[in-house]
Short mmCIF file of C-alpha atoms in Angstrom, two decimals:
data_model
loop_
_atom_site.label_atom_id
_atom_site.label_comp_id
_atom_site.label_asym_id
_atom_site.label_seq_id
_atom_site.Cartn_x
_atom_site.Cartn_y
_atom_site.Cartn_z
CA MET A 1 -12.55 -19.47 6.78
CA TYR A 2 -11.17 -20.24 10.13
CA LYS A 3 -8.91 -23.36 10.35
CA GLU A 4 -8.78 -24.59 14.27
CA ASP A 5 -5.21 -25.93 14.04
CA THR A 6 -1.79 -24.84 14.98
CA ILE A 7 0.33 -23.18 12.16
CA ALA A 8 3.81 -22.22 11.98
CA ALA A 9 6.44 -20.21 9.82
CA ILE A 10 9.58 -18.36 9.82
CA SER A 11 8.77 -14.64 10.25
CA THR A 12 12.34 -13.13 9.22
CA PRO A 13 13.57 -12.47 5.72
CA PHE A 14 15.34 -15.71 4.17
CA GLY A 15 19.09 -15.53 4.38
CA THR A 16 21.96 -14.94 6.62
CA GLY A 17 20.98 -12.51 9.44
CA GLY A 18 21.72 -12.15 13.40
CA ILE A 19 18.47 -13.45 14.42
CA GLY A 20 15.64 -15.77 12.98
CA ILE A 21 12.40 -16.25 14.55
CA VAL A 22 10.13 -19.11 14.33
CA ARG A 23 6.42 -18.35 15.18
CA ILE A 24 3.82 -21.06 16.11
CA SER A 25 -0.04 -20.02 16.76
CA GLY A 26 -2.71 -22.09 17.88
CA ASP A 27 -4.06 -24.58 20.52
CA ASN A 28 -1.06 -26.71 20.22
CA ALA A 29 1.48 -24.29 20.32
CA PHE A 30 2.53 -24.69 24.10
CA ASP A 31 2.40 -28.43 23.47
CA ILE A 32 4.88 -28.29 20.63
CA ALA A 33 7.10 -25.92 22.37
CA LYS A 34 7.23 -27.95 25.33
CA ASN A 35 8.34 -31.06 23.31
CA ILE A 36 11.39 -29.23 21.90
CA PHE A 37 12.57 -26.61 24.29
CA ARG A 38 15.02 -27.27 27.02
CA GLY A 39 15.55 -24.45 29.73
CA LYS A 40 16.28 -24.01 33.41
CA THR A 41 12.93 -23.22 34.10
CA ASP A 42 10.03 -25.93 33.43
CA PHE A 43 8.04 -25.02 30.49
CA ASP A 44 4.63 -25.11 32.27
CA LYS A 45 6.01 -22.69 34.89
CA ILE A 46 7.05 -19.84 32.20
CA ARG A 47 4.90 -16.91 32.84
CA SER A 48 3.08 -15.72 29.85
CA ASN A 49 4.51 -12.68 28.11
CA SER A 50 8.02 -13.73 29.04
CA ILE A 51 11.22 -14.54 27.33
CA LYS A 52 13.55 -17.62 28.61
CA TYR A 53 16.85 -19.01 27.47
CA GLY A 54 17.05 -22.51 26.48
CA LYS A 55 17.97 -25.06 23.70
CA ILE A 56 15.93 -26.39 21.04
CA THR A 57 16.53 -30.21 20.88
CA ASP A 58 15.08 -32.76 18.60
CA PRO A 59 13.18 -35.03 21.18
CA LYS A 60 13.77 -38.41 19.19
CA SER A 61 17.60 -38.04 18.38
CA LYS A 62 18.18 -35.64 21.44
CA ILE A 63 20.45 -33.36 19.27
CA THR A 64 20.79 -29.77 19.88
CA ILE A 65 19.85 -27.64 17.17
CA ASP A 66 20.39 -24.12 18.49
CA GLU A 67 20.56 -22.15 21.50
CA VAL A 68 17.48 -19.90 21.67
CA LEU A 69 15.39 -17.34 23.36
CA LEU A 70 11.65 -18.46 23.61
CA SER A 71 8.51 -16.17 23.94
CA LYS A 72 5.56 -17.69 25.23
CA MET A 73 2.33 -15.70 24.99
CA LYS A 74 -1.07 -16.95 26.15
CA ALA A 75 -4.24 -16.21 24.54
CA PRO A 76 -6.08 -13.94 24.37
CA ASP A 77 -3.31 -11.19 24.76
CA THR A 78 -1.41 -12.13 21.42
CA TYR A 79 -1.07 -10.96 17.96
CA THR A 80 -3.53 -13.82 16.92
CA ARG A 81 -5.44 -14.06 19.98
CA GLU A 82 -4.35 -17.62 20.20
CA ASP A 83 -1.61 -19.19 22.24
CA LEU A 84 1.65 -18.07 20.69
CA ILE A 85 5.31 -19.10 20.58
CA GLU A 86 8.24 -17.13 19.16
CA ILE A 87 11.62 -19.06 19.04
CA ASN A 88 14.50 -16.66 18.34
CA CYS A 89 17.33 -18.36 17.40
CA HIS A 90 20.55 -17.40 15.12
CA GLY A 91 19.87 -16.29 11.74
CA GLY A 92 20.45 -18.19 8.64
CA SER A 93 18.18 -20.55 6.48
CA ILE A 94 19.75 -23.68 7.88
CA VAL A 95 18.95 -23.15 11.50
CA THR A 96 15.84 -21.39 11.08
CA GLY A 97 14.48 -24.09 8.52
CA THR A 98 15.68 -27.11 10.82
CA ILE A 99 13.69 -25.55 13.75
CA LEU A 100 10.61 -25.02 11.43
CA GLU A 101 10.88 -28.74 10.09
CA LEU A 102 11.09 -30.05 13.66
CA VAL A 103 7.77 -27.86 14.75
CA LEU A 104 6.22 -29.32 11.86
CA ARG A 105 6.98 -32.69 12.63
CA GLN A 106 5.39 -32.10 16.17
CA GLY A 107 2.04 -31.52 14.55
CA ALA A 108 1.98 -27.91 13.25
CA ARG A 109 1.40 -27.30 9.52
CA LEU A 110 3.04 -24.46 7.47
CA ALA A 111 1.07 -21.21 7.66
CA GLU A 112 -0.40 -19.71 4.66
CA PRO A 113 0.82 -16.09 3.34
CA GLY A 114 -0.51 -13.80 5.98
CA GLU A 115 -2.26 -16.49 8.06
CA PHE A 116 -1.25 -15.01 11.34
CA THR A 117 -2.70 -11.77 10.62
CA LYS A 118 -5.89 -13.21 9.11
CA ARG A 119 -6.40 -15.01 12.34
CA ALA A 120 -5.85 -11.86 14.21
CA PHE A 121 -8.71 -10.27 11.84
CA LEU A 122 -11.05 -13.42 12.24
CA ASN A 123 -10.68 -13.64 16.18
CA GLY A 124 -11.52 -10.03 16.25
CA ARG A 125 -8.35 -8.52 17.38
CA ILE A 126 -8.03 -6.11 14.16
CA ASP A 127 -10.48 -5.24 11.57
CA LEU A 128 -9.56 -5.60 7.80
CA THR A 129 -8.33 -1.86 7.33
CA LYS A 130 -5.88 -2.54 10.23
CA ALA A 131 -4.84 -5.62 8.82
CA GLU A 132 -4.22 -4.10 5.28
CA ALA A 133 -2.07 -1.43 7.14
CA VAL A 134 0.13 -4.45 8.38
CA ILE A 135 1.23 -5.14 4.94
CA ASP A 136 1.49 -1.37 4.13
CA VAL A 137 3.71 -0.75 7.11
CA ILE A 138 6.03 -3.59 5.90
CA ASN A 139 6.09 -2.21 2.25
CA SER A 140 6.34 1.29 3.08
CA LYS A 141 9.34 3.12 1.49
CA THR A 142 9.54 6.33 3.29
CA LYS A 143 8.84 7.94 6.66
CA GLU A 144 5.52 9.77 5.19
CA SER A 145 4.14 6.50 3.88
CA THR A 146 5.30 4.57 7.07
CA LYS A 147 3.23 7.29 9.02
CA ALA A 148 0.19 6.91 6.78
CA ALA A 149 0.17 3.33 7.45
CA ILE A 150 0.59 3.57 11.14
CA GLU A 151 -2.14 6.10 11.25
CA GLN A 152 -4.24 3.38 9.51
CA LEU A 153 -2.96 0.66 11.84
CA GLU A 154 -3.89 2.59 14.73
CA GLY A 155 -7.49 2.75 13.59
CA SER A 156 -7.90 6.11 12.47
CA LEU A 157 -9.78 5.32 9.20
CA SER A 158 -11.79 2.42 10.71
CA VAL A 159 -13.23 4.32 13.55
CA LYS A 160 -14.51 6.88 11.11
CA ILE A 161 -15.93 4.50 8.73
CA LYS A 162 -17.46 2.53 11.66
CA GLU A 163 -18.99 5.61 13.30
CA ILE A 164 -20.43 6.71 10.01
CA ARG A 165 -21.85 3.08 9.48
CA GLN A 166 -23.40 3.13 12.82
CA ARG A 167 -25.37 6.23 12.21
CA ILE A 168 -26.74 4.93 8.83
CA ILE A 169 -27.66 1.74 10.67
CA GLY A 170 -29.36 3.72 13.50
CA LEU A 171 -31.13 5.48 10.64
CA LEU A 172 -32.51 2.34 9.32
CA ALA A 173 -33.59 1.06 12.62
CA HIS A 174 -35.70 4.26 13.41
CA ILE A 175 -37.19 4.25 9.93
CA GLU A 176 -38.15 0.68 10.55
CA VAL A 177 -39.65 1.25 13.74
CA THR A 178 -41.58 4.27 12.41
CA VAL A 179 -42.90 2.38 9.24
CA ASP A 180 -43.55 -1.06 11.07
CA TYR A 181 -44.97 0.18 14.45
CA PRO A 182 -46.80 3.37 14.01
CA GLU A 183 -48.78 2.66 17.14
CA HIS A 184 -45.76 2.92 19.47
CA ASP A 185 -44.94 5.87 21.33
CA ILE A 186 -41.72 6.55 19.47
CA GLU A 187 -40.77 9.83 17.90
CA GLU A 188 -41.76 9.68 14.10
CA ILE A 189 -38.80 9.92 11.60
CA THR A 190 -39.67 12.06 8.46
CA GLY A 191 -38.38 11.77 5.19
CA ARG A 192 -36.98 15.29 5.66
CA MET A 193 -35.04 14.19 8.88
CA VAL A 194 -33.54 11.06 6.88
CA TYR A 195 -32.66 13.44 3.82
CA ASP A 196 -30.77 15.92 5.97
CA GLU A 197 -28.85 13.29 7.78
CA LEU A 198 -27.90 11.44 4.60
CA LYS A 199 -26.54 14.83 3.22
CA LYS A 200 -24.39 15.18 6.26
CA ILE A 201 -23.25 11.56 5.83
CA LYS A 202 -22.65 12.39 2.12
CA THR A 203 -20.25 15.48 3.05
CA GLU A 204 -18.25 13.35 5.36
CA LEU A 205 -17.44 10.53 2.95
CA GLU A 206 -16.65 13.12 0.34
CA SER A 207 -14.13 14.88 2.69
CA LEU A 208 -12.64 11.33 3.26
CA ILE A 209 -11.75 10.49 -0.41
CA LYS A 210 -10.95 14.23 -1.59
CA ASN A 211 -7.34 13.45 -0.73
CA PHE A 212 -7.19 10.00 -2.14
CA ASP A 213 -4.55 11.00 -4.80
CA LYS A 214 -2.55 12.38 -2.13
CA GLY A 215 -3.19 9.14 -0.03
CA ARG A 216 -2.00 6.78 -3.00
CA ILE A 217 1.06 8.47 -3.51
CA LEU A 218 2.05 8.46 -0.13
CA ARG A 219 1.38 4.59 -0.01
CA ASP A 220 2.25 3.49 -3.72
CA GLY A 221 4.66 6.38 -4.66
CA ILE A 222 5.02 8.34 -8.04
CA LYS A 223 5.50 6.31 -11.20
CA ALA A 224 8.05 8.71 -13.22
CA VAL A 225 9.15 7.36 -16.66
CA ILE A 226 12.49 8.87 -17.93
CA ALA A 227 12.34 8.92 -21.72
CA GLY A 228 14.06 10.60 -24.64
CA ARG A 229 16.14 10.00 -27.57
CA PRO A 230 19.36 7.92 -27.18
CA ASN A 231 22.32 9.15 -25.57
CA VAL A 232 20.58 12.42 -24.22
CA GLY A 233 21.39 11.28 -20.62
CA LYS A 234 18.42 9.36 -19.18
CA SER A 235 20.62 6.69 -17.46
CA SER A 236 22.69 9.61 -16.16
CA LEU A 237 19.65 11.29 -14.63
CA LEU A 238 18.61 7.80 -12.84
CA ASN A 239 22.08 7.56 -11.39
CA VAL A 240 22.29 11.02 -10.11
CA LEU A 241 18.86 10.82 -8.57
CA SER A 242 19.42 7.50 -6.92
CA GLY A 243 22.79 8.35 -5.82
CA ARG A 244 24.41 5.50 -7.09
CA GLU A 245 25.51 3.76 -10.57
CA THR A 246 22.15 1.80 -11.22
CA ALA A 247 22.31 2.01 -15.12
CA ILE A 248 25.19 1.72 -17.44
CA VAL A 249 26.43 4.85 -18.95
CA THR A 250 28.23 5.16 -22.33
CA ASN A 251 28.64 7.39 -25.00
CA ILE A 252 27.30 4.81 -27.43
CA PRO A 253 23.43 5.12 -28.40
CA GLY A 254 21.38 2.39 -27.47
CA THR A 255 23.15 1.06 -24.52
CA THR A 256 19.90 0.81 -22.40
CA ARG A 257 17.90 -2.01 -23.90
CA ASP A 258 15.37 -2.86 -21.02
CA ILE A 259 13.76 -1.04 -18.34
CA VAL A 260 15.95 -0.16 -15.29
CA GLU A 261 13.99 0.50 -12.16
CA GLU A 262 14.85 2.55 -9.04
CA TYR A 263 13.10 3.89 -5.94
CA ILE A 264 14.22 6.99 -4.62
CA ASN A 265 12.85 9.28 -1.64
CA ILE A 266 11.82 12.93 -2.50
CA ARG A 267 10.46 14.96 0.25
CA GLY A 268 9.02 11.89 2.11
CA ILE A 269 7.48 10.73 -1.38
CA PRO A 270 8.54 7.38 -2.87
CA VAL A 271 9.33 8.11 -6.58
CA ARG A 272 9.43 4.94 -8.75
CA LEU A 273 12.03 6.10 -11.59
CA LEU A 274 12.11 3.96 -14.85
CA ASP A 275 14.92 4.25 -17.27
CA THR A 276 13.85 3.23 -20.58
CA ALA A 277 15.44 2.56 -23.95
CA GLY A 278 16.31 5.59 -26.31
CA ILE A 279 12.97 6.36 -28.74
CA ARG A 280 14.03 5.78 -31.99
CA LYS A 281 13.68 3.63 -35.24
CA THR A 282 16.02 0.74 -35.28
CA ASP A 283 16.37 -2.51 -36.90
CA ASP A 284 17.99 -4.08 -33.91
CA THR A 285 15.49 -6.72 -32.45
CA VAL A 286 16.48 -6.45 -28.90
CA GLU A 287 16.71 -2.55 -28.99
CA LYS A 288 13.36 -2.57 -30.75
CA ILE A 289 11.51 -4.49 -27.83
CA GLY A 290 13.27 -1.96 -25.45
CA VAL A 291 11.41 0.91 -27.44
CA GLU A 292 8.26 -0.92 -27.32
CA LYS A 293 8.57 -1.20 -23.43
CA ALA A 294 9.37 2.37 -23.12
CA SER A 295 6.19 3.40 -24.93
CA THR A 296 4.16 0.99 -22.88
CA ALA A 297 5.60 2.46 -19.63
CA MET A 298 5.05 5.98 -20.76
CA LYS A 299 1.44 5.12 -20.96
CA ASP A 300 0.94 3.93 -17.51
CA ALA A 301 3.21 6.61 -15.95
CA ASP A 302 2.20 9.48 -13.41
CA LEU A 303 4.69 11.68 -14.90
CA VAL A 304 7.08 11.61 -17.96
CA ILE A 305 10.35 13.15 -17.63
CA ILE A 306 11.59 14.00 -21.16
CA ILE A 307 15.23 14.81 -21.72
CA THR A 308 16.49 16.78 -24.51
CA ASP A 309 20.12 17.68 -25.63
CA VAL A 310 20.51 21.49 -25.88
CA ALA A 311 23.35 21.03 -28.08
CA GLU A 312 21.37 19.42 -30.77
CA GLY A 313 18.24 21.64 -30.40
CA LEU A 314 14.65 20.78 -30.41
CA THR A 315 14.46 17.87 -32.96
CA LYS A 316 11.69 16.20 -34.77
CA ALA A 317 12.21 13.31 -32.86
CA ASP A 318 11.72 15.32 -29.71
CA ILE A 319 8.74 17.29 -30.83
CA LYS A 320 7.06 13.59 -31.86
CA LEU A 321 7.85 12.36 -28.36
CA LEU A 322 6.05 15.60 -26.68
CA GLU A 323 3.08 14.97 -28.88
CA THR A 324 2.79 11.36 -27.48
CA THR A 325 2.60 12.60 -24.13
CA LYS A 326 0.10 15.60 -24.77
CA ASN A 327 -2.23 13.87 -22.16
CA LYS A 328 0.43 13.09 -19.62
CA LYS A 329 1.94 15.22 -16.80
CA VAL A 330 5.28 16.22 -18.33
CA LEU A 331 8.54 17.63 -17.17
CA VAL A 332 11.21 18.51 -19.88
CA LEU A 333 14.98 18.57 -18.83
CA ILE A 334 17.21 20.52 -21.40
CA ASN A 335 20.40 18.71 -20.51
CA LYS A 336 24.19 19.37 -21.33
CA ILE A 337 24.02 23.10 -20.59
CA ASP A 338 27.67 22.83 -19.62
CA LEU A 339 28.22 22.56 -23.27
CA ALA A 340 26.02 25.27 -24.79
CA THR A 341 25.81 28.95 -24.87
CA ASP A 342 23.28 31.03 -23.06
CA MET A 343 21.39 31.76 -26.37
CA GLN A 344 20.93 28.09 -27.18
CA ILE A 345 19.48 27.51 -23.69
CA GLU A 346 17.13 30.65 -24.17
CA GLU A 347 15.89 29.21 -27.46
CA MET A 348 15.00 25.90 -26.05
CA GLN A 349 13.22 27.22 -23.15
CA ARG A 350 11.19 29.46 -25.51
CA ALA A 351 10.45 26.43 -27.56
CA LEU A 352 9.15 24.81 -24.56
CA THR A 353 7.11 27.39 -22.77
CA LYS A 354 3.88 25.26 -22.21
CA TYR A 355 5.87 22.58 -20.41
CA GLY A 356 7.57 22.61 -16.93
CA VAL A 357 11.12 22.83 -18.06
CA VAL A 358 14.65 22.67 -16.04
CA ALA A 359 18.09 23.41 -17.66
CA VAL A 360 20.46 20.80 -16.16
CA SER A 361 23.87 19.51 -16.67
CA LEU A 362 23.52 15.83 -15.29
CA LYS A 363 27.44 15.66 -16.12
CA ASP A 364 28.01 18.11 -13.24
CA SER A 365 24.80 17.72 -11.21
CA THR A 366 23.65 21.15 -12.05
CA ASN A 367 20.21 21.98 -10.78
CA ILE A 368 19.49 18.48 -9.56
CA GLU A 369 17.34 20.05 -6.53
CA GLU A 370 15.25 21.90 -8.95
CA ILE A 371 14.43 18.64 -10.75
CA GLU A 372 13.18 16.89 -7.57
CA GLU A 373 11.07 20.20 -6.64
CA ASN A 374 9.37 20.17 -10.09
CA ILE A 375 8.65 16.20 -9.95
CA ILE A 376 6.51 16.88 -6.69
CA SER A 377 5.08 20.22 -7.65
CA ILE A 378 3.82 18.86 -11.03
CA ILE A 379 2.27 15.82 -9.22
CA LEU A 380 0.82 17.58 -6.25
CA SER A 381 -1.00 20.92 -5.87
CA ASP A 382 -0.44 21.04 -2.14
CA GLU A 383 1.56 20.12 0.75
CA ILE A 384 1.91 16.31 1.03
CA SER A 385 2.23 16.00 4.76
CA GLN A 386 -0.65 14.49 6.41
CA ASN A 387 -1.37 17.41 8.90
CA ASN A 388 -3.25 15.10 11.06
CA GLU A 389 -6.01 14.39 8.39
CA ILE A 390 -7.50 10.85 7.94
CA LEU A 391 -5.96 9.75 4.53
CA VAL A 392 -7.66 7.02 2.24
CA THR A 393 -4.65 5.33 0.88
CA ASN A 394 -6.13 2.14 -0.46
CA ILE A 395 -8.03 1.85 -3.90
CA ARG A 396 -10.27 -1.01 -2.41
CA HIS A 397 -11.36 1.35 0.14
CA LYS A 398 -12.08 4.34 -2.36
CA MET A 399 -14.12 2.05 -4.41
CA LEU A 400 -16.39 0.68 -1.50
CA ILE A 401 -16.83 4.67 -0.23
CA ASP A 402 -17.85 5.69 -3.84
CA LYS A 403 -20.31 2.90 -3.76
CA ALA A 404 -21.81 3.99 -0.44
CA LEU A 405 -21.79 7.53 -1.89
CA GLN A 406 -23.70 6.65 -4.95
CA SER A 407 -26.30 4.79 -2.94
CA ILE A 408 -26.80 7.64 -0.55
CA GLU A 409 -27.03 9.71 -3.65
CA GLU A 410 -29.69 7.47 -4.96
CA ALA A 411 -31.48 7.71 -1.72
CA CYS A 412 -31.65 11.58 -1.68
CA GLU A 413 -32.89 11.43 -5.15
CA SER A 414 -35.72 9.07 -4.17
CA HIS A 415 -36.92 11.38 -1.44
CA GLU A 416 -36.78 14.40 -3.62
CA ASN A 417 -38.97 12.48 -6.14
CA ARG A 418 -41.30 11.86 -2.98
CA MET A 419 -40.51 8.07 -2.69
CA PRO A 420 -42.14 6.54 0.58
CA LEU A 421 -39.49 5.98 3.50
CA ASP A 422 -39.56 2.24 3.13
CA MET A 423 -38.21 2.51 -0.54
CA ILE A 424 -35.85 4.56 0.37
CA THR A 425 -34.19 2.36 2.72
CA ILE A 426 -33.14 -0.13 0.02
CA ASP A 427 -30.20 2.13 -0.95
CA ILE A 428 -29.62 3.23 2.44
CA ASN A 429 -29.11 -0.28 3.37
CA ALA A 430 -26.55 -0.80 0.17
CA ALA A 431 -24.56 1.94 1.75
CA ALA A 432 -24.11 0.39 4.80
CA GLN A 433 -23.07 -2.69 3.07
CA HIS A 434 -20.57 -1.26 1.32
CA LEU A 435 -18.95 0.41 4.30
CA GLY A 436 -18.97 -2.68 6.06
CA GLY A 437 -16.92 -4.23 3.42
CA ILE A 438 -14.31 -1.70 4.18
CA THR A 439 -13.65 -2.95 8.00
CA GLY A 440 -14.45 -6.58 7.11
CA GLU A 441 -17.99 -6.65 9.01
CA ASN A 442 -19.52 -8.29 5.77
CA ALA A 443 -16.48 -8.88 3.57
CA SER A 444 -16.57 -12.37 1.60
CA GLU A 445 -14.01 -15.09 1.77
CA ASP A 446 -12.68 -14.33 -1.60
CA VAL A 447 -12.08 -10.86 -0.48
CA LEU A 448 -10.20 -11.83 2.38
CA ASN A 449 -8.10 -14.65 0.43
CA GLU A 450 -7.17 -12.00 -2.12
CA ILE A 451 -6.19 -9.34 0.51
CA PHE A 452 -3.87 -11.67 2.85
CA SER A 453 -2.58 -13.58 -0.25
CA ARG A 454 -0.37 -10.30 -0.54
CA PHE A 455 1.23 -11.14 2.56
CA CYS A 456 4.64 -13.01 3.35
CA ILE A 457 4.59 -16.27 4.77
CA GLY A 458 5.14 -15.50 8.72
CA LYS A 459 3.26 -12.47 8.99
#
């Protein structure tokens, strides 16, 4: 899995910017930098973890490419635990690209996605949960999701998982000594002692994953689909909640043909809003595809926001749409209350008593805060903030904890059925293996490749 060569990549986003960074890591990183960097201080005399001003120059043509700040970091006190160089140049695809090409000509190879972080993992600087937290920090969309990722990056989850796994391994070692070397003067471990300890571990693992839904929402956000008949205000809702003209709004039914997507922040929770085509029968081929996409999006949604028109009342099309979402979490908006009487509004509210309902005027932005409050309250039954608890935010982690719990439960059942200790160890060992997969202590190469493939090149 580990390639002993020197890698390089651009670590800043593509495009125009104030600063661009070209990163080099590996045994030949210093030699490469020495060949192309010209500064007042001789490269060999530059102290580790310091920054020097100079110029990047092509050693063959002697042409200066850019004025830069060069960071020199000597192993093992670096991100990758290898010799590391970071060239801070002017931003822009031409300058950074030219410097990268020069570095590659000096013997480095282009890094694979996430390879710098992968090397940090393989060299023992971080475990797999921390490596996954890196990409979560990069992808986080709100302060709360960033906080959850930073907590994991600092090791809150891995410390707990490792502590539980070590107790399981200690239990296995004690059982093995008791079973295999009964003549030794060692305190005998009984089936009851094993059972009691496994029950404690089971409780701790259950406590870890009980708030997974909260953690998943912090990490991935809420997928909320806006649905309804044509021209009831779906695109207007997207624009009002996002605070900008994301979707085209007209009085012509069927304006929205494809799904329009926007992320918004509600109380620290990322909400992925999807504006869909109006649900209706149509002979228009393009609009028909849009309606089909809308139906598919609703099936995958965490929440369906159905908009109705109070002036038209609850139509058969509205009722049919509500029936198709009976197994989903639903929020119904009664729109255009600025054009309706109090009696019309009350009549609509009575007809929708079993749903969460908000009466709004999207044209006047009436009751928008109430919409946001209902979105969060329908999805979450309690406060979303972390309150210093360890949150499991990654589905891979949850699945492995679930498997560990299943193995522990099977071990407990074996004891209850009076199975001998050495038979019970099979399930206990499986639990340890599953937990080791979380931190990467026994993760396969396929798992690692899949995880790091999600990273950008340069991280």
